Amino acid sequence: MSRAEVVESVRPVSPLWTFGLLRSELTTTFRRWRTLALLAVLAAVPVLVGIAVKMETSDGSSPGGGGGGGPAFISQITNNGLFLVFTALAATLPFFLPMAIGVVAGDAIAGEANAGTLRYLLVAPAGRSRLLLTKYATVVIFCLAATLVVAVSALTVGALLFPLGDLTTISGTQISFAEGLGRALLIALAVAASLIGVAALGLFVSTLTGSGIAAMATTVGLLITVQILDQIPQLHALQPYFFSHYWLSFADLMREPVYWDDLTKNLGLQALYAVVFGSAAWARFTTKDITA
Amino acid sequence: MAPYASDDSTTGGEVDEQRSGRRKAARYVVPVTVMGVAAATIGLVPALADSGDPDLPKITAQQLIEKIATSDVQQLSGTVKISTDLGLPDLGGLESSLMSGAAGRGEGGSSADPTAKLTELASGTHTLRVAADGPDKQKLSLLENAAEYSLVHNGKDVWGYDSKSNEVFHGTASESPKHEKGKEQQPPATPKDFAEEALKAADDTTSVTVDGTAQVAGRDAYKLLIKPKQSGTTVGAITVAVDSETGMPLKFTLTPASGGAAVVDAGFTQVSFAKPAASTFDFTPPKGAKVTEEKDAGKGAEKGFGKGFHKGFDKGEARKHAPKSEEGLGKGLGGMKTIGEGWNSIATFDTGGEGVPSGKGGGDLGGFVDSLGDKVTGKFGSGTVFSTRLVNALITDDGKVYVGMVTKDALVKAADAGK
């Protein structure tokens, strides 16, 4: 209690200490079986999509039924394996990726409280704000890691099953393979950034409850609810404020020239969610009684 | 007691408890404030960005029209937002298949065919990108969800590319350069196209005035207000925002006489008069793409870039903005006549009982189409009126069609007179 206060006021905690806390958080998170299983599921999605497209087109027919059905970019995969990256991200972004984020973010505080380890974390002279910030940083790094797992797995499968080479943007212009790879990396970053809103939401929910399962279920439930509401035309006035509304804007990076309007809207919206729910989580976490 | 972090101190004593309670509540002020600031920013920024109408020297309507006529913009690129609200029921895919079916019977079924694609513009809000470099190079792209439809005119080649289905349409533009140098070579669907069509109607039946100034796509513009003097037309007013420097129309708005939202609202959201990159107009069909050649696409397919567009557009929107240009529709359906003048002109033609999916000719589809219209009777016999917010069409039971931007009564009157 007040001993910690005295310590901090006398000797400021070195910034390196925060870094150490972050590192230990990261190792704890990424060593969990649950996290590894989530990443394995994410890595399996591009494999499934790749094999399905390969099988469907082995007789020379075009994928997606030829009429432009299926996830974005799917009709291009057979011509260039790099498009599997975009298709896999488009396929996982609506559900698999945010679900994984929801599980990790929901678990961040509530899971510790559930396991009775939160009080020990707080005994360390890190301070609650710092702990919360570290937790959020861990979740954001997980967002990036999860997206990169999907992208790298898709690139590997795409390179193994389909030809690579110069690619055609959706505007019909040609770009080199190297530039295509650069765009793929940008797209992965844009997808990872699209998830920081959900991450903040999940962290806030996590501070509300002492049960890790409840926090995860609430976050994933909210995610599904918002996605459904985003499909209802009568709510079009509200939809620009749903965190998932501009998610597919990452495809605009494949236009030539890039169409930035929706991309910047998406980033702004994610930042807004991060600030609002991040500060709400801070307000809740720094004032609540820790009983476990 | 529970361990508290360094930045929190609660010790015993009622005073402290009260103070800490207040401090707890105070923390929630932060997220609430952030939300409030965000809401205020979202609400206020458009209001603040609207820095008022620009101060431009006075100009007469005549001078402004001349400015548009002499405008010689050869190079531009920009983004156009088109919203059309004809009041048609939203039929989604059915609508486009109906329209493309009517526009080009027996086409090759390529989703990259310009006629099939551009009729989609007839409803909803769309974002287009246009780029032009002289009369030989233009590009028009229709931005879709994670896909794009591009129409590229480069020299004698016209390419249509649908990235969603990876299909390519190829045609030649050999016809267009000889008889329409400047006009139809402009990228279509720009506000300029709309404005030119509207100005064709500017005769004694129309009042044309300059209605102040406005900011469009960050540029200072004059507003030209075109209003029909006649009654009986469904057109309320047309506003064209003209760039004060280049004379290029930047925004076109058509409001119906019945009031409410604009029927057509097409304007640049971003525009640049610099030369676009040459690579913009390069197109080679991507590997594995299905290429449909124009001649394979059947007799209904279009020739040329601007024409293909105009025809598709004319049909899709039933010529809403072209009261005096009959070429598009007339070419397809011979024997077109025009009754009346100016805004009240009504196009009439005899289908001979086919070509329009009416109750008799169209089978099941006809029955469905009939259910969308209203039955009317008059001295001419009986028929069905299909109404939208702008265009009304009367199809009599003996196969005559009357179409115009006029009220239902005016159509019936025209049909009576024609009898």
XYZ file of C-alpha atoms in Angstrom:
711
model
C 0.000 0.000 0.000
C 1.461 3.285 1.005
C 4.901 1.746 1.121
C 4.842 1.467 -2.634
C 3.883 5.110 -2.833
C 6.818 6.097 -0.734
C 9.153 4.038 -2.839
C 8.021 5.623 -6.037
C 8.119 9.142 -4.787
C 11.634 8.641 -3.569
C 13.083 6.664 -6.436
C 11.468 7.001 -9.860
C 11.106 3.678 -11.610
C 13.459 3.434 -14.517
C 11.851 3.187 -17.949
C 13.775 -0.019 -18.545
C 11.717 -1.582 -15.810
C 8.586 -1.075 -17.901
C 10.342 -2.740 -20.760
C 11.136 -5.705 -18.561
C 7.506 -5.926 -17.513
C 6.451 -5.843 -21.144
C 8.938 -8.568 -21.996
C 7.712 -10.819 -19.223
C 4.101 -10.150 -20.264
C 4.923 -11.040 -23.859
C 6.628 -14.292 -22.948
C 3.726 -15.255 -20.674
C 1.201 -14.494 -23.405
C 2.987 -16.170 -26.278
C 3.917 -19.252 -24.250
C 0.335 -20.020 -23.359
C -1.091 -23.052 -25.138
C -4.249 -21.088 -25.783
C -2.347 -18.406 -27.691
C -0.412 -20.959 -29.696
C -3.626 -22.788 -30.597
C -5.191 -19.511 -31.772
C -2.176 -18.744 -33.944
C -2.250 -22.276 -35.359
C -5.914 -21.865 -36.337
C -5.078 -18.555 -38.010
C -2.188 -20.131 -39.893
C -4.455 -22.941 -41.064
C -6.965 -20.633 -42.775
C -4.718 -19.676 -45.751
C -3.724 -23.332 -46.129
C -7.388 -24.317 -46.398
C -8.196 -21.490 -48.814
C -5.150 -22.287 -50.954
C -5.887 -26.001 -51.175
C -9.577 -25.355 -51.887
C -8.773 -22.952 -54.724
C -6.141 -25.335 -56.107
C -8.598 -28.221 -56.126
C -11.423 -26.200 -57.594
C -9.304 -24.849 -60.431
C -7.410 -28.059 -61.204
C -9.854 -28.700 -64.035
C -9.290 -25.235 -65.450
C -12.404 -23.525 -64.102
C -12.138 -20.166 -62.423
C -12.433 -19.931 -58.653
C -15.347 -18.338 -56.874
C -17.745 -19.691 -59.489
C -16.417 -17.210 -62.043
C -19.051 -14.670 -61.111
C -16.958 -12.782 -58.592
C -18.259 -14.696 -55.563
C -16.277 -15.562 -52.443
C -13.893 -13.376 -50.511
C -12.125 -10.461 -52.163
C -9.318 -11.204 -54.645
C -10.110 -14.929 -54.781
C -10.409 -14.937 -58.572
C -6.799 -13.769 -58.889
C -5.104 -16.405 -56.725
C -4.513 -18.918 -59.505
C -2.623 -16.299 -61.516
C -0.509 -15.008 -58.674
C 0.072 -16.655 -55.318
C 0.594 -13.273 -53.687
C -3.129 -12.683 -53.919
C -3.613 -15.494 -51.412
C -2.233 -13.087 -48.783
C -4.973 -10.578 -49.552
C -7.688 -13.231 -49.767
C -6.595 -14.841 -46.500
C -6.586 -11.482 -44.707
C -9.988 -10.622 -46.171
C -11.293 -14.005 -45.027
C -9.907 -13.839 -41.484
C -10.466 -10.145 -40.742
C -14.216 -10.282 -40.197
C -14.089 -13.018 -37.561
C -11.029 -15.182 -36.877
C -8.573 -12.357 -36.247
C -10.782 -10.200 -33.995
C -11.912 -13.308 -32.145
C -8.313 -14.170 -31.335
C -7.727 -10.567 -30.222
C -10.909 -10.688 -28.134
C -9.705 -13.814 -26.340
C -6.276 -12.382 -25.565
C -7.541 -8.896 -24.627
C -10.436 -10.225 -22.561
C -8.042 -12.436 -20.670
C -5.512 -9.665 -20.019
C -6.786 -8.365 -16.655
C -9.732 -10.613 -15.879
C -7.658 -13.729 -16.446
C -5.094 -12.574 -13.888
C -7.863 -11.738 -11.435
C -9.409 -15.128 -12.084
C -6.198 -16.982 -11.421
C -5.514 -14.883 -8.342
C -2.264 -13.519 -9.740
C -3.332 -9.912 -10.195
C -2.532 -8.920 -6.625
C 1.005 -10.193 -6.986
C 1.485 -8.193 -10.149
C 0.353 -5.114 -8.298
C 2.723 -5.706 -5.430
C 5.540 -4.954 -7.825
C 6.248 -1.221 -7.902
C 4.939 -0.811 -11.413
C 1.742 1.008 -10.701
C -1.648 0.224 -12.119
C -1.511 2.622 -15.064
C 1.793 1.172 -16.130
C 0.544 -2.386 -15.793
C -2.541 -1.562 -17.861
C -0.436 0.110 -20.519
C 1.849 -2.910 -20.653
C -1.147 -5.206 -20.984
C -2.508 -3.115 -23.841
C 0.881 -3.023 -25.570
C 1.014 -6.809 -25.310
C -2.409 -7.140 -26.924
C -1.461 -4.721 -29.740
C 1.738 -6.689 -30.381
C -0.403 -9.800 -30.498
C -2.616 -8.083 -33.132
C 0.452 -7.573 -35.293
C 1.768 -11.069 -34.666
C -1.562 -12.707 -35.494
C -1.874 -10.727 -38.737
C 1.683 -11.554 -39.732
C 1.089 -15.236 -39.022
C -1.828 -15.196 -41.463
C 0.144 -13.225 -44.052
C 3.306 -15.335 -43.863
C 1.372 -18.590 -43.916
C -0.592 -17.345 -46.939
C 2.551 -16.235 -48.731
C 4.194 -19.618 -48.155
C 1.159 -21.560 -49.335
C 0.693 -19.191 -52.283
C 4.310 -19.589 -53.345
C 4.102 -23.375 -53.088
C 0.822 -23.874 -54.934
C 0.623 -21.008 -57.428
C 2.941 -19.034 -59.681
C 4.407 -15.735 -58.479
C 5.397 -12.709 -60.525
C 4.279 -9.238 -61.557
C 0.771 -8.555 -60.475
C -2.171 -6.519 -61.662
C -3.699 -4.053 -59.218
C -7.451 -3.943 -59.034
C -7.277 -0.728 -61.061
C -5.857 -2.758 -63.939
C -2.285 -1.430 -63.830
C 0.790 -3.637 -63.487
C 3.203 -3.498 -60.560
C 6.363 -5.498 -59.969
C 6.475 -8.420 -57.564
C 8.712 -6.472 -55.176
C 6.198 -3.633 -55.038
C 3.472 -6.214 -54.602
C 5.296 -7.584 -51.568
C 5.588 -4.059 -50.212
C 1.864 -3.563 -50.642
C 1.226 -6.890 -48.929
C 3.245 -5.706 -45.938
C 1.329 -2.400 -45.884
C -1.924 -4.317 -46.043
C -0.852 -6.536 -43.133
C -0.048 -3.406 -41.116
C -3.408 -1.866 -42.033
C -5.193 -5.057 -40.958
C -3.255 -5.145 -37.680
C -4.140 -1.490 -37.085
C -7.790 -2.295 -37.778
C -7.751 -4.523 -34.726
C -6.546 -2.039 -32.111
C -10.130 -0.853 -31.563
C -11.268 -4.349 -30.609
C -8.169 -4.723 -28.466
C -9.049 -1.601 -26.438
C -12.673 -2.704 -26.148
C -11.598 -6.129 -24.922
C -9.228 -4.628 -22.379
C -11.991 -2.403 -21.001
C -14.356 -5.350 -20.686
C -11.552 -7.238 -18.997
C -11.291 -4.631 -16.247
C -15.008 -4.883 -15.512
C -15.111 -8.484 -14.427
C -13.105 -10.923 -12.400
C -13.785 -13.830 -14.722
C -11.578 -14.337 -17.756
C -14.161 -16.440 -19.591
C -16.867 -13.802 -19.071
C -14.604 -11.081 -20.474
C -13.682 -13.123 -23.568
C -17.299 -14.125 -24.212
C -18.474 -10.518 -23.850
C -15.818 -9.192 -26.221
C -16.489 -11.807 -28.893
C -20.242 -11.325 -28.401
C -19.874 -7.561 -28.883
C -17.812 -8.228 -31.991
C -20.512 -10.408 -33.544
C -23.279 -7.984 -32.553
C -21.497 -5.031 -34.157
C -20.856 -7.018 -37.341
C -24.544 -7.910 -37.577
C -25.638 -4.323 -36.895
C -23.247 -3.203 -39.623
C -25.306 -5.199 -42.124
C -28.657 -3.628 -41.263
C -29.387 -0.873 -43.792
C -31.715 1.022 -41.439
C -28.767 1.783 -39.155
C -26.669 3.413 -41.869
C -26.414 6.638 -39.868
C -24.653 4.824 -37.025
C -22.550 2.466 -39.078
C -19.612 4.812 -39.724
C -18.961 4.668 -35.969
C -18.808 0.872 -35.721
C -15.237 -0.285 -35.285
C -15.644 -2.879 -38.006
C -17.203 -0.576 -40.589
C -14.056 0.329 -42.531
C -12.182 -2.929 -42.000
C -12.238 -3.943 -45.646
C -10.729 -0.597 -46.624
C -7.330 -2.339 -46.612
C -8.208 -3.474 -50.134
C -7.919 0.181 -51.218
C -4.165 -0.245 -50.904
C -4.354 -2.409 -54.011
C -5.755 0.432 -56.101
C -3.514 2.543 -58.287
C -3.266 5.289 -57.130
C -4.124 4.220 -53.590
C -7.499 5.495 -52.400
C -6.763 6.845 -48.941
C -10.158 8.202 -47.817
C -11.514 5.079 -46.150
C -8.113 3.984 -44.909
C -7.588 7.202 -42.973
C -11.157 7.021 -41.675
C -10.448 3.511 -40.447
C -7.233 4.533 -38.692
C -8.919 7.546 -37.093
C -11.789 5.414 -35.874
C -9.456 2.792 -34.405
C -7.475 5.513 -32.641
C -10.706 6.934 -31.233
C -11.759 3.529 -29.917
C -8.313 3.005 -28.433
C -8.406 6.361 -26.624
C -12.003 6.141 -25.396
C -11.954 2.538 -24.199
C -8.331 2.735 -23.141
C -9.076 5.660 -20.833
C -12.276 3.994 -19.638
C -10.257 0.895 -18.794
C -7.746 3.103 -16.992
C -10.503 4.848 -15.026
C -11.962 1.523 -14.022
C -8.757 -0.339 -13.287
C -7.056 2.343 -11.219
C -10.069 2.778 -8.976
C -11.401 -0.702 -8.480
C -10.849 -2.828 -5.409
C -8.661 -5.760 -6.235
C -10.022 -8.699 -4.311
C -8.231 -11.494 -6.098
C -6.624 -4.678 2.749
C -6.047 -5.106 -0.892
C -2.713 -3.933 -2.201
C -2.988 -0.608 -3.883
C -0.752 0.710 -6.509
C 1.549 3.617 -6.032
C -0.700 6.100 -7.786
C -3.603 5.246 -5.554
C -3.763 5.962 -1.897
C -6.660 5.098 0.271
C -6.160 5.060 3.952
C -8.759 4.888 6.614
C -10.870 7.790 7.773
C -14.161 9.104 6.465
C -12.695 12.222 4.952
C -10.237 10.220 2.914
C -12.925 7.807 1.824
C -15.077 10.648 0.525
C -12.191 12.234 -1.242
C -11.133 8.969 -2.854
C -14.714 8.347 -3.947
C -14.713 11.693 -5.652
C -11.355 10.981 -7.167
C -12.640 7.657 -8.513
C -15.531 9.373 -10.185
C -13.188 12.027 -11.536
C -11.238 9.407 -13.502
C -14.304 8.558 -15.545
C -14.330 12.159 -16.671
C -11.389 11.314 -18.944
C -13.129 8.819 -21.285
C -16.290 10.896 -21.236
C -14.341 14.029 -22.154
C -12.525 12.199 -24.941
C -15.838 11.034 -26.347
C -17.303 14.506 -26.057
C -14.329 16.094 -27.796
C -14.503 13.486 -30.541
C -18.221 14.027 -31.052
C -17.728 17.793 -31.132
C -14.880 17.456 -33.621
C -16.905 15.226 -35.907
C -19.787 17.663 -35.688
C -17.811 20.875 -35.954
C -15.021 20.164 -38.411
C -17.287 20.036 -41.482
C -18.901 23.262 -40.298
C -15.540 24.967 -39.785
C -14.068 23.567 -42.983
C -16.970 25.133 -44.828
C -15.213 28.481 -44.815
C -18.094 30.179 -46.531
C -18.658 30.863 -50.195
C -15.637 32.219 -52.008
C -15.545 35.834 -53.083
C -15.402 35.892 -56.872
C -15.928 38.726 -59.372
C -19.488 39.037 -60.661
C -20.250 37.256 -63.878
C -23.367 36.960 -66.029
C -24.983 33.674 -66.932
C -24.029 34.209 -70.559
C -20.371 34.717 -69.696
C -20.413 31.640 -67.505
C -21.906 29.488 -70.246
C -19.240 30.769 -72.640
C -16.647 29.922 -70.058
C -17.903 26.358 -69.981
C -18.030 26.190 -73.769
C -14.497 27.463 -74.245
C -13.149 25.387 -71.403
C -10.363 23.260 -72.781
C -9.305 20.951 -70.017
C -7.251 18.209 -71.595
C -5.548 16.782 -68.576
C -7.158 16.008 -65.292
C -7.514 13.380 -62.661
C -9.889 13.240 -59.786
C -12.476 11.458 -57.759
C -16.169 11.843 -58.510
C -19.012 10.893 -56.254
C -22.310 10.167 -57.983
C -25.525 9.675 -56.064
C -28.633 8.832 -57.976
C -31.983 8.485 -56.322
C -34.582 7.850 -58.956
C -36.952 6.351 -56.453
C -36.643 2.991 -58.171
C -37.146 -0.046 -55.994
C -33.785 -1.528 -55.098
C -33.714 -4.688 -57.140
C -30.014 -5.295 -56.791
C -28.743 -7.843 -59.279
C -32.105 -8.285 -60.916
C -32.157 -4.649 -61.868
C -28.798 -4.734 -63.573
C -29.558 -7.948 -65.396
C -32.854 -6.463 -66.538
C -31.184 -3.328 -67.762
C -28.270 -4.979 -69.467
C -30.721 -7.390 -71.003
C -32.651 -4.484 -72.432
C -29.510 -2.641 -73.502
C -27.723 -5.350 -75.393
C -29.635 -8.512 -76.100
C -27.460 -11.509 -76.779
C -24.206 -10.102 -75.515
C -21.378 -12.440 -74.643
C -22.168 -12.428 -70.944
C -18.908 -10.852 -69.856
C -19.157 -8.970 -66.610
C -16.508 -6.623 -68.012
C -18.818 -5.338 -70.734
C -19.134 -1.564 -70.277
C -22.855 -1.503 -70.997
C -23.636 -4.072 -68.377
C -21.421 -2.426 -65.825
C -22.229 1.240 -66.193
C -25.964 0.783 -65.862
C -25.162 0.074 -62.230
C -24.662 3.802 -61.859
C -28.392 4.280 -62.242
C -29.024 3.788 -58.567
C -27.233 4.338 -55.297
C -24.023 6.136 -54.475
C -20.840 5.372 -56.334
C -17.296 6.620 -56.245
C -15.572 7.007 -59.585
C -12.097 7.952 -60.521
C -11.466 9.747 -63.750
C -8.240 10.559 -65.489
C -7.684 12.088 -68.891
C -4.711 13.127 -70.959
C -5.756 14.560 -74.283
C -8.355 13.050 -76.579
C -6.699 9.645 -76.869
C -6.198 8.650 -73.282
C -8.907 8.371 -70.707
C -9.621 6.171 -67.800
C -12.734 5.757 -65.758
C -12.801 3.509 -62.705
C -15.791 2.492 -60.675
C -14.664 1.817 -57.119
C -16.380 -1.162 -55.566
C -15.950 -3.037 -52.341
C -12.450 -4.518 -52.534
C -12.779 -4.490 -56.313
C -12.803 -2.046 -59.151
C -14.176 -1.791 -62.652
C -11.918 0.149 -65.007
C -12.599 1.404 -68.482
C -9.407 2.450 -70.225
C -9.217 4.226 -73.564
C -5.690 4.390 -74.896
C -5.255 5.183 -78.580
C -7.466 2.843 -80.525
C -7.960 0.340 -77.735
C -10.790 0.338 -75.264
C -10.396 -2.009 -72.346
C -12.893 -2.870 -69.673
C -11.521 -4.705 -66.658
C -13.555 -6.154 -63.842
C -11.164 -7.047 -61.039
C -13.792 -8.919 -59.061
C -14.288 -11.634 -61.661
C -10.940 -11.036 -63.405
C -12.644 -10.552 -66.768
C -11.565 -8.260 -69.568
C -13.569 -6.660 -72.347
C -11.720 -5.419 -75.373
C -13.012 -3.120 -78.071
C -11.654 -0.612 -80.546
C -12.278 3.091 -80.660
C -11.698 3.480 -84.401
C -15.031 5.208 -84.941
C -14.916 7.919 -82.396
C -12.015 10.182 -83.393
C -13.429 11.313 -86.721
C -16.753 12.834 -85.815
C -16.540 13.965 -82.246
C -13.228 15.482 -81.401
C -13.538 17.294 -78.164
C -16.876 16.729 -76.677
C -17.448 13.080 -76.230
C -13.769 12.486 -75.733
C -13.996 13.967 -72.294
C -14.169 11.340 -69.621
C -17.841 10.679 -69.318
C -19.719 10.717 -66.061
C -17.946 13.882 -65.091
C -20.099 16.804 -64.115
C -19.111 18.370 -67.448
C -21.075 15.762 -69.375
C -24.122 16.371 -67.310
C -23.753 20.117 -67.627
C -23.447 20.025 -71.407
C -26.559 17.939 -71.743
C -28.414 20.283 -69.456
C -27.256 23.389 -71.319
C -28.539 21.989 -74.601
C -31.967 22.560 -73.195
C -31.223 26.186 -72.360
C -33.578 27.972 -74.737
C -36.696 30.042 -74.213
C -38.236 27.354 -72.066
C -35.495 27.687 -69.505
C -34.165 30.284 -67.159
C -30.430 30.278 -66.585
C -28.976 32.394 -63.816
C -25.815 32.647 -61.790
C -26.621 31.693 -58.247
C -23.669 32.785 -56.158
C -20.468 30.871 -55.561
C -19.402 27.704 -53.807
C -16.376 25.634 -52.890
C -16.156 22.317 -54.705
C -13.260 19.903 -54.184
C -11.250 22.746 -52.692
C -11.692 24.995 -55.713
C -13.633 28.226 -56.079
C -16.632 27.806 -58.311
C -19.607 29.744 -59.679
C -23.018 28.185 -59.346
C -25.177 28.118 -62.458
C -28.856 27.601 -61.789
C -30.957 26.138 -64.606
C -34.704 26.104 -64.090
C -37.482 25.035 -66.429
C -40.050 27.791 -67.055
C -42.702 25.346 -68.139
C -44.995 23.479 -65.831
C -45.727 19.805 -66.205
C -42.135 18.714 -66.008
C -40.758 16.707 -63.125
C -37.467 18.598 -63.161
C -37.247 21.109 -60.343
C -33.858 22.741 -60.863
C -30.364 21.955 -62.007
C -27.332 23.441 -60.319
C -23.925 23.321 -61.940
C -20.831 24.450 -60.080
C -18.262 25.767 -62.552
C -14.601 26.099 -61.701
C -13.786 29.808 -61.771
C -10.337 29.251 -63.281
C -10.750 26.595 -65.938
C -14.481 26.780 -66.630
C -14.737 23.096 -65.923
C -18.032 22.038 -64.336
C -17.217 20.463 -61.001
C -20.575 19.536 -59.595
C -23.980 18.781 -61.013
C -27.151 18.540 -58.966
C -30.622 17.817 -60.266
C -33.504 18.250 -57.882
C -37.000 17.067 -58.764
C -40.023 19.354 -58.802
C -41.582 17.186 -56.126
C -38.831 18.262 -53.731
C -36.739 16.061 -51.510
C -33.242 14.744 -52.095
C -31.467 15.346 -55.386
C -32.173 12.817 -58.116
C -28.669 13.124 -59.492
C -25.794 14.536 -57.532
C -22.473 14.166 -59.291
C -19.466 16.117 -58.178
C -15.724 16.001 -57.827
C -14.548 15.378 -54.301
C -10.973 15.796 -55.398
C -9.603 17.125 -58.662
C -6.245 17.951 -60.151
C -5.491 19.483 -63.533
C -1.966 18.112 -63.673
C -0.953 15.536 -66.247
C -1.707 12.044 -64.935
C 1.078 9.442 -64.974
C 1.353 7.720 -68.347
C 1.201 4.314 -66.697
C -2.363 5.086 -65.643
C -3.533 4.418 -69.185
C -1.433 1.313 -69.800
C -3.407 -1.834 -69.742
C -2.403 -5.370 -70.504
C -4.847 -8.134 -69.686
C -3.633 -9.920 -66.564
C -2.589 -13.549 -66.815
C -5.476 -15.946 -66.726
C -8.098 -13.266 -67.254
C -11.015 -14.136 -69.511
C -10.940 -11.695 -72.424
C -14.114 -10.977 -74.369
C -13.557 -9.327 -77.728
C -16.092 -6.762 -78.787
C -17.198 -8.636 -81.877
C -17.841 -11.735 -79.794
C -20.099 -9.778 -77.581
C -23.012 -9.796 -79.973
C -24.761 -7.138 -81.943
C -25.895 -5.239 -78.894
C -22.384 -4.355 -77.855
C -21.212 -0.807 -78.100
C -18.683 0.893 -80.272
C -16.342 3.401 -78.773
C -15.738 4.714 -75.372
C -17.856 7.784 -74.885
C -20.637 6.433 -76.986
C -20.734 3.128 -75.200
C -21.015 4.954 -72.003
C -23.595 7.429 -73.142
C -25.774 4.792 -74.622
C -25.571 2.630 -71.569
C -26.273 5.556 -69.385
C -29.109 6.826 -71.516
C -30.824 3.501 -71.405
C -30.146 2.843 -67.783
C -31.498 6.154 -66.681
C -34.025 6.517 -69.425
C -32.338 9.621 -70.787
C -33.045 11.693 -67.781
C -30.557 14.384 -68.570
C -30.700 14.446 -72.310
C -33.990 15.861 -73.435
C -32.704 16.739 -76.841
C -30.188 14.099 -77.744
C -31.975 11.258 -79.307
C -28.978 9.541 -80.886
C -28.415 7.111 -78.045
C -31.843 5.677 -77.799
C -32.886 6.389 -81.342
C -30.119 4.257 -82.720
C -31.316 1.256 -80.832
C -35.002 1.674 -81.434
C -35.941 3.022 -84.814
C -38.900 5.288 -85.399
C -38.521 7.511 -82.392
C -40.568 10.715 -82.416
C -40.584 13.614 -80.073
C -43.726 15.387 -78.941
C -43.581 18.783 -77.295
C -40.592 20.997 -76.776
C -37.993 21.810 -74.177
C -38.479 20.179 -70.836
C -41.897 18.889 -71.699
C -40.717 16.899 -74.709
C -41.955 13.360 -74.676
C -40.256 10.643 -76.675
C -42.550 8.152 -78.274
C -41.944 5.020 -80.275
C -43.747 1.914 -81.340
C -42.245 -1.245 -79.958
C -44.428 -3.430 -82.115
C -45.192 -5.458 -79.042
C -41.647 -6.517 -78.291
C -38.442 -5.184 -76.871
C -39.938 -3.828 -73.711
C -40.730 -6.395 -71.078
C -44.408 -5.611 -70.873
C -47.123 -7.891 -69.611
C -47.736 -9.433 -73.014
C -44.267 -9.974 -74.325
C -42.286 -10.790 -71.259
C -43.997 -13.793 -69.719
C -43.302 -14.126 -66.029
C -40.952 -11.212 -66.032
C -43.599 -9.075 -67.691
C -46.048 -9.917 -64.972
C -43.543 -8.789 -62.430
C -42.792 -5.596 -64.308
C -46.506 -4.906 -64.558
C -46.825 -5.077 -60.824
C -44.421 -2.151 -60.540
C -46.541 0.141 -62.682
C -49.951 1.779 -62.388
C -52.746 0.990 -64.792
C -54.181 4.051 -66.549
C -56.948 4.484 -69.078
C -57.757 7.375 -71.346
C -58.984 8.177 -74.805
C -55.959 6.299 -76.158
C -57.118 3.057 -74.588
C -55.352 1.652 -71.596
C -51.762 1.242 -70.542
C -49.318 1.092 -67.693
C -47.408 3.988 -66.227
C -44.026 3.369 -64.653
C -43.004 6.249 -62.469
C -39.792 7.285 -60.900
C -39.006 10.531 -59.173
C -37.887 12.012 -62.475
C -38.843 9.996 -65.518
C -42.296 8.677 -66.194
C -43.073 6.198 -68.916
C -46.399 5.128 -70.323
C -46.627 1.851 -72.201
C -49.959 1.421 -73.900
C -51.441 -1.994 -74.398
C -50.959 -1.722 -78.138
C -47.222 -1.412 -77.713
C -46.638 2.358 -77.885
C -44.219 3.880 -75.434
C -44.211 7.477 -74.179
C -41.256 8.543 -72.086
C -40.442 11.930 -70.655
C -39.441 13.953 -67.676
C -43.041 14.996 -67.297
C -45.893 14.245 -64.951
C -48.190 11.293 -65.436
C -51.039 13.536 -66.592
C -48.883 15.035 -69.306
C -48.074 11.565 -70.605
C -51.726 10.576 -70.757
C -52.481 13.860 -72.532
C -49.764 13.185 -75.066
C -51.073 9.688 -75.642
C -54.587 11.047 -76.132
C -53.329 13.588 -78.619
C -51.363 10.941 -80.473
C -54.458 8.862 -80.970
